[in-house]
């Protein structure tokens, strides 16, 4: 299984709502990532988890809260978002990054988020 | 490369011709450079990577060239097919093997 799955595919939420994005992989990868992608722009790194520990937070506002319950799952909890947070949120996974292995990341299809 | 502007650079290529997509990178400390393909409605898909101590690597129908002197990366696609139509991103890995920074994409349009 070389697939990264993300749910939901689409999400519309108000600025006072609380919602969560979910990501799952069963490739035995020990690094998982959240990216934000706006239209016609490249993906921008938000968070990196390595061995279920948060290793990189790219100065993301606290209204985005990541969680890695186990090595296969990654969540992104959303609260009090702004309309400018509307974007495609991509999850990715890769092999153990600490060994200098190939940087190949496997991406999910993303969650298209609209904040009203 | 840095993301600038609201319009993706576009490369239009006749089916069967070769395509060359270029990218300028910024960080001399990057240890790997990577090319991703993103089709409409999908996440990026890995194409090929190259270590910083190499200058050329070939895959199936694709070749990546790295020129560290001018910080330039290119992706060559041989015999371009309609299925190659997508946005192509170069990326560089820094930050202790975990941080990957994407450059500005290039939209490849294949004309049948």
Short mmCIF file of C-alpha atoms in Angstrom, two decimals:
data_model
loop_
_atom_site.label_atom_id
_atom_site.label_comp_id
_atom_site.label_asym_id
_atom_site.label_seq_id
_atom_site.Cartn_x
_atom_site.Cartn_y
_atom_site.Cartn_z
CA UNK A 1 0.00 0.00 0.00
CA UNK A 2 1.70 3.19 -1.22
CA UNK A 3 -1.21 5.50 -0.61
CA UNK A 4 -1.71 8.43 1.71
CA UNK A 5 -5.39 9.03 2.42
CA UNK A 6 -6.94 12.28 3.62
CA UNK A 7 -10.41 13.03 4.91
CA UNK A 8 -12.53 14.91 4.25
CA UNK A 9 -11.93 15.82 0.59
CA UNK A 10 -13.79 19.10 1.02
CA UNK A 11 -14.61 21.11 4.13
CA UNK A 12 -16.55 24.33 4.56
CA UNK A 13 -16.46 25.91 8.01
CA UNK A 14 -17.34 29.14 9.73
CA UNK A 15 -14.83 31.22 11.64
CA UNK A 16 -16.20 29.98 14.98
CA UNK A 17 -16.22 26.29 14.12
CA UNK A 18 -13.84 23.58 15.28
CA UNK A 19 -12.98 20.89 12.78
CA UNK A 20 -10.23 18.34 12.16
CA UNK A 21 -8.43 17.09 9.09
CA UNK A 22 -7.22 13.50 9.08
CA UNK A 23 -4.38 11.75 7.29
CA UNK A 24 -3.37 8.08 7.26
CA UNK A 25 -0.54 6.04 5.75
CA UNK A 26 0.40 2.37 6.08
CA UNK A 27 3.82 2.42 4.44
CA UNK A 28 5.71 2.31 7.73
CA UNK A 29 6.95 5.84 7.19
CA UNK A 30 8.19 7.60 10.32
CA UNK A 31 7.97 11.19 9.08
CA UNK A 32 4.68 12.93 8.34
CA UNK A 33 4.04 16.43 7.10
CA UNK A 34 1.31 19.05 6.75
CA UNK A 35 1.49 21.54 3.88
CA UNK A 36 -0.77 24.43 2.89
CA UNK A 37 -1.21 25.21 -0.79
CA UNK A 38 -2.94 28.27 -2.20
CA UNK A 39 -4.08 28.39 -5.82
CA UNK A 40 -1.24 28.66 -8.35
CA UNK A 41 1.35 28.55 -5.56
CA UNK A 42 3.73 25.84 -4.33
CA UNK A 43 2.98 23.82 -1.19
CA UNK A 44 4.24 25.54 1.96
CA UNK A 45 5.47 23.43 4.85
CA UNK A 46 3.53 23.83 8.09
CA UNK A 47 4.54 20.98 10.41
CA UNK A 48 6.81 17.94 10.45
CA UNK A 49 6.44 14.95 12.75
CA UNK A 50 9.33 12.53 13.11
CA UNK A 51 8.73 9.34 15.12
CA UNK A 52 5.45 10.84 16.35
CA UNK A 53 7.20 13.88 17.80
CA UNK A 54 6.74 17.39 16.43
CA UNK A 55 10.11 18.34 14.97
CA UNK A 56 9.30 21.37 12.81
CA UNK A 57 6.67 24.09 13.25
CA UNK A 58 7.07 26.74 10.57
CA UNK A 59 5.70 29.52 12.78
CA UNK A 60 2.15 28.43 12.11
CA UNK A 61 -0.61 30.33 13.99
CA UNK A 62 -1.97 28.50 17.03
CA UNK A 63 -5.41 28.21 15.44
CA UNK A 64 -3.82 25.22 13.64
CA UNK A 65 -2.99 22.41 16.06
CA UNK A 66 -1.33 19.24 14.78
CA UNK A 67 -1.51 15.85 16.45
CA UNK A 68 0.16 12.52 15.70
CA UNK A 69 -1.69 9.81 17.70
CA UNK A 70 0.45 7.00 16.24
CA UNK A 71 2.90 6.31 13.45
CA UNK A 72 0.13 5.90 10.86
CA UNK A 73 -2.12 8.83 11.69
CA UNK A 74 -1.78 12.59 11.52
CA UNK A 75 -4.46 15.10 12.42
CA UNK A 76 -4.75 18.84 12.00
CA UNK A 77 -7.20 20.49 14.39
CA UNK A 78 -8.70 23.76 13.23
CA UNK A 79 -10.24 26.44 15.44
CA UNK A 80 -11.21 30.05 14.86
CA UNK A 81 -9.85 30.13 11.34
CA UNK A 82 -9.87 33.15 9.08
CA UNK A 83 -11.08 33.36 5.46
CA UNK A 84 -7.45 33.70 4.33
CA UNK A 85 -6.83 30.20 5.70
CA UNK A 86 -8.90 28.81 2.84
CA UNK A 87 -6.55 26.56 0.86
CA UNK A 88 -5.71 22.98 -0.07
CA UNK A 89 -4.17 21.20 2.92
CA UNK A 90 -1.83 18.41 1.93
CA UNK A 91 -0.51 15.60 4.07
CA UNK A 92 2.65 13.71 3.14
CA UNK A 93 4.83 10.96 4.55
CA UNK A 94 8.38 9.77 3.98
CA UNK A 95 10.89 7.23 5.26
CA UNK A 96 13.03 7.94 8.28
CA UNK A 97 14.51 11.31 7.39
CA UNK A 98 17.42 11.06 9.78
CA UNK A 99 19.30 8.43 7.83
CA UNK A 100 19.90 10.63 4.81
CA UNK A 101 17.55 8.46 2.77
CA UNK A 102 15.86 9.75 -0.37
CA UNK A 103 13.68 12.76 0.35
CA UNK A 104 10.78 11.28 -1.61
CA UNK A 105 7.53 12.26 0.02
CA UNK A 106 4.23 10.56 -0.72
CA UNK A 107 1.37 13.04 -0.82
CA UNK A 108 -2.32 12.57 -0.21
CA UNK A 109 -4.91 14.22 -2.48
CA UNK A 110 -5.49 17.01 0.02
CA UNK A 111 -8.47 18.55 1.79
CA UNK A 112 -9.94 21.60 0.09
CA UNK A 113 -10.83 23.95 2.96
CA UNK A 114 -13.12 26.96 2.65
CA UNK A 115 -13.51 29.30 5.62
CA UNK A 116 -16.57 31.54 5.48
CA UNK B 1 13.20 29.42 -6.03
CA UNK B 2 10.81 31.75 -4.34
CA UNK B 3 7.12 31.87 -5.10
CA UNK B 4 6.27 35.12 -6.83
CA UNK B 5 3.24 36.54 -8.59
CA UNK B 6 -0.17 35.05 -9.25
CA UNK B 7 0.54 33.47 -12.62
CA UNK B 8 2.32 30.22 -13.18
CA UNK B 9 4.96 30.24 -15.91
CA UNK B 10 3.66 28.06 -18.72
CA UNK B 11 5.54 25.87 -21.18
CA UNK B 12 3.66 24.65 -24.25
CA UNK B 13 5.16 21.67 -26.05
CA UNK B 14 4.08 19.64 -29.05
CA UNK B 15 3.37 15.99 -28.29
CA UNK B 16 6.46 13.92 -29.05
CA UNK B 17 8.90 16.79 -28.55
CA UNK B 18 11.26 17.05 -25.61
CA UNK B 19 10.45 19.39 -22.71
CA UNK B 20 12.88 21.28 -20.52
CA UNK B 21 11.67 22.83 -17.29
CA UNK B 22 14.05 25.08 -15.40
CA UNK B 23 14.36 26.08 -11.78
CA UNK B 24 16.62 28.37 -9.78
CA UNK B 25 17.27 27.40 -6.18
CA UNK B 26 18.53 29.49 -3.31
CA UNK B 27 20.17 27.38 -0.60
CA UNK B 28 23.72 26.15 -1.17
CA UNK B 29 23.36 23.87 1.87
CA UNK B 30 20.59 21.75 0.35
CA UNK B 31 21.62 18.09 0.12
CA UNK B 32 18.95 16.88 -2.29
CA UNK B 33 16.96 18.44 -5.12
CA UNK B 34 13.67 16.96 -6.14
CA UNK B 35 11.12 17.30 -8.94
CA UNK B 36 7.40 16.81 -8.30
CA UNK B 37 4.48 16.67 -10.73
CA UNK B 38 1.06 17.89 -9.65
CA UNK B 39 -1.98 17.13 -11.77
CA UNK B 40 -5.20 19.05 -11.32
CA UNK B 41 -7.05 17.95 -8.18
CA UNK B 42 -4.22 15.76 -6.92
CA UNK B 43 -1.33 15.99 -4.51
CA UNK B 44 2.24 16.31 -5.81
CA UNK B 45 3.82 13.13 -7.14
CA UNK B 46 7.57 12.43 -6.87
CA UNK B 47 9.35 12.21 -10.23
CA UNK B 48 13.07 12.10 -9.56
CA UNK B 49 15.69 13.43 -7.17
CA UNK B 50 19.40 14.20 -7.32
CA UNK B 51 21.99 14.48 -4.58
CA UNK B 52 23.92 17.69 -4.35
CA UNK B 53 27.21 15.88 -5.17
CA UNK B 54 25.90 14.79 -8.58
CA UNK B 55 25.29 16.81 -11.73
CA UNK B 56 23.07 14.46 -13.72
CA UNK B 57 20.63 11.67 -13.05
CA UNK B 58 18.41 9.80 -15.48
CA UNK B 59 15.13 8.05 -14.95
CA UNK B 60 12.49 6.68 -17.26
CA UNK B 61 12.04 9.39 -19.93
CA UNK B 62 13.30 12.04 -17.48
CA UNK B 63 16.71 13.54 -16.80
CA UNK B 64 17.59 16.00 -14.08
CA UNK B 65 20.61 18.28 -14.41
CA UNK B 66 22.14 20.19 -11.51
CA UNK B 67 24.47 23.15 -11.95
CA UNK B 68 25.66 24.21 -8.52
CA UNK B 69 27.79 27.03 -9.89
CA UNK B 70 24.74 29.01 -10.96
CA UNK B 71 22.27 27.27 -8.60
CA UNK B 72 20.20 25.92 -11.45
CA UNK B 73 18.19 22.75 -11.80
CA UNK B 74 16.44 21.43 -14.89
CA UNK B 75 14.08 18.59 -15.73
CA UNK B 76 14.13 17.16 -19.22
CA UNK B 77 11.20 15.04 -20.37
CA UNK B 78 11.77 13.01 -23.52
CA UNK B 79 8.99 12.41 -26.05
CA UNK B 80 6.43 14.44 -24.11
CA UNK B 81 2.98 12.87 -23.89
CA UNK B 82 -0.46 14.34 -23.11
CA UNK B 83 -0.31 12.63 -19.71
CA UNK B 84 2.69 14.80 -18.86
CA UNK B 85 0.47 17.87 -18.74
CA UNK B 86 0.65 19.12 -15.15
CA UNK B 87 2.36 21.65 -12.91
CA UNK B 88 5.98 20.77 -12.15
CA UNK B 89 7.69 21.91 -8.96
CA UNK B 90 11.34 21.76 -8.09
CA UNK B 91 12.14 21.41 -4.41
CA UNK B 92 15.21 21.39 -2.20
CA UNK B 93 15.84 19.58 1.06
CA UNK B 94 17.48 21.42 3.94
CA UNK B 95 17.15 21.61 7.68
CA UNK B 96 18.53 18.31 8.89
CA UNK B 97 16.89 16.14 6.25
CA UNK B 98 13.33 17.07 7.15
CA UNK B 99 12.53 20.39 5.55
CA UNK B 100 11.63 20.47 1.88
CA UNK B 101 11.05 23.86 0.26
CA UNK B 102 9.17 24.01 -3.02
CA UNK B 103 10.02 26.46 -5.77
CA UNK B 104 7.64 28.27 -8.07
CA UNK B 105 5.89 25.80 -10.34
CA UNK B 106 5.84 25.59 -14.12
CA UNK B 107 2.72 24.53 -15.95
CA UNK B 108 3.45 22.15 -18.81
CA UNK B 109 0.84 22.06 -21.57
CA UNK B 110 1.19 19.32 -24.16
CA UNK B 111 -0.37 20.09 -27.51
CA UNK B 112 -1.70 16.96 -29.24
#
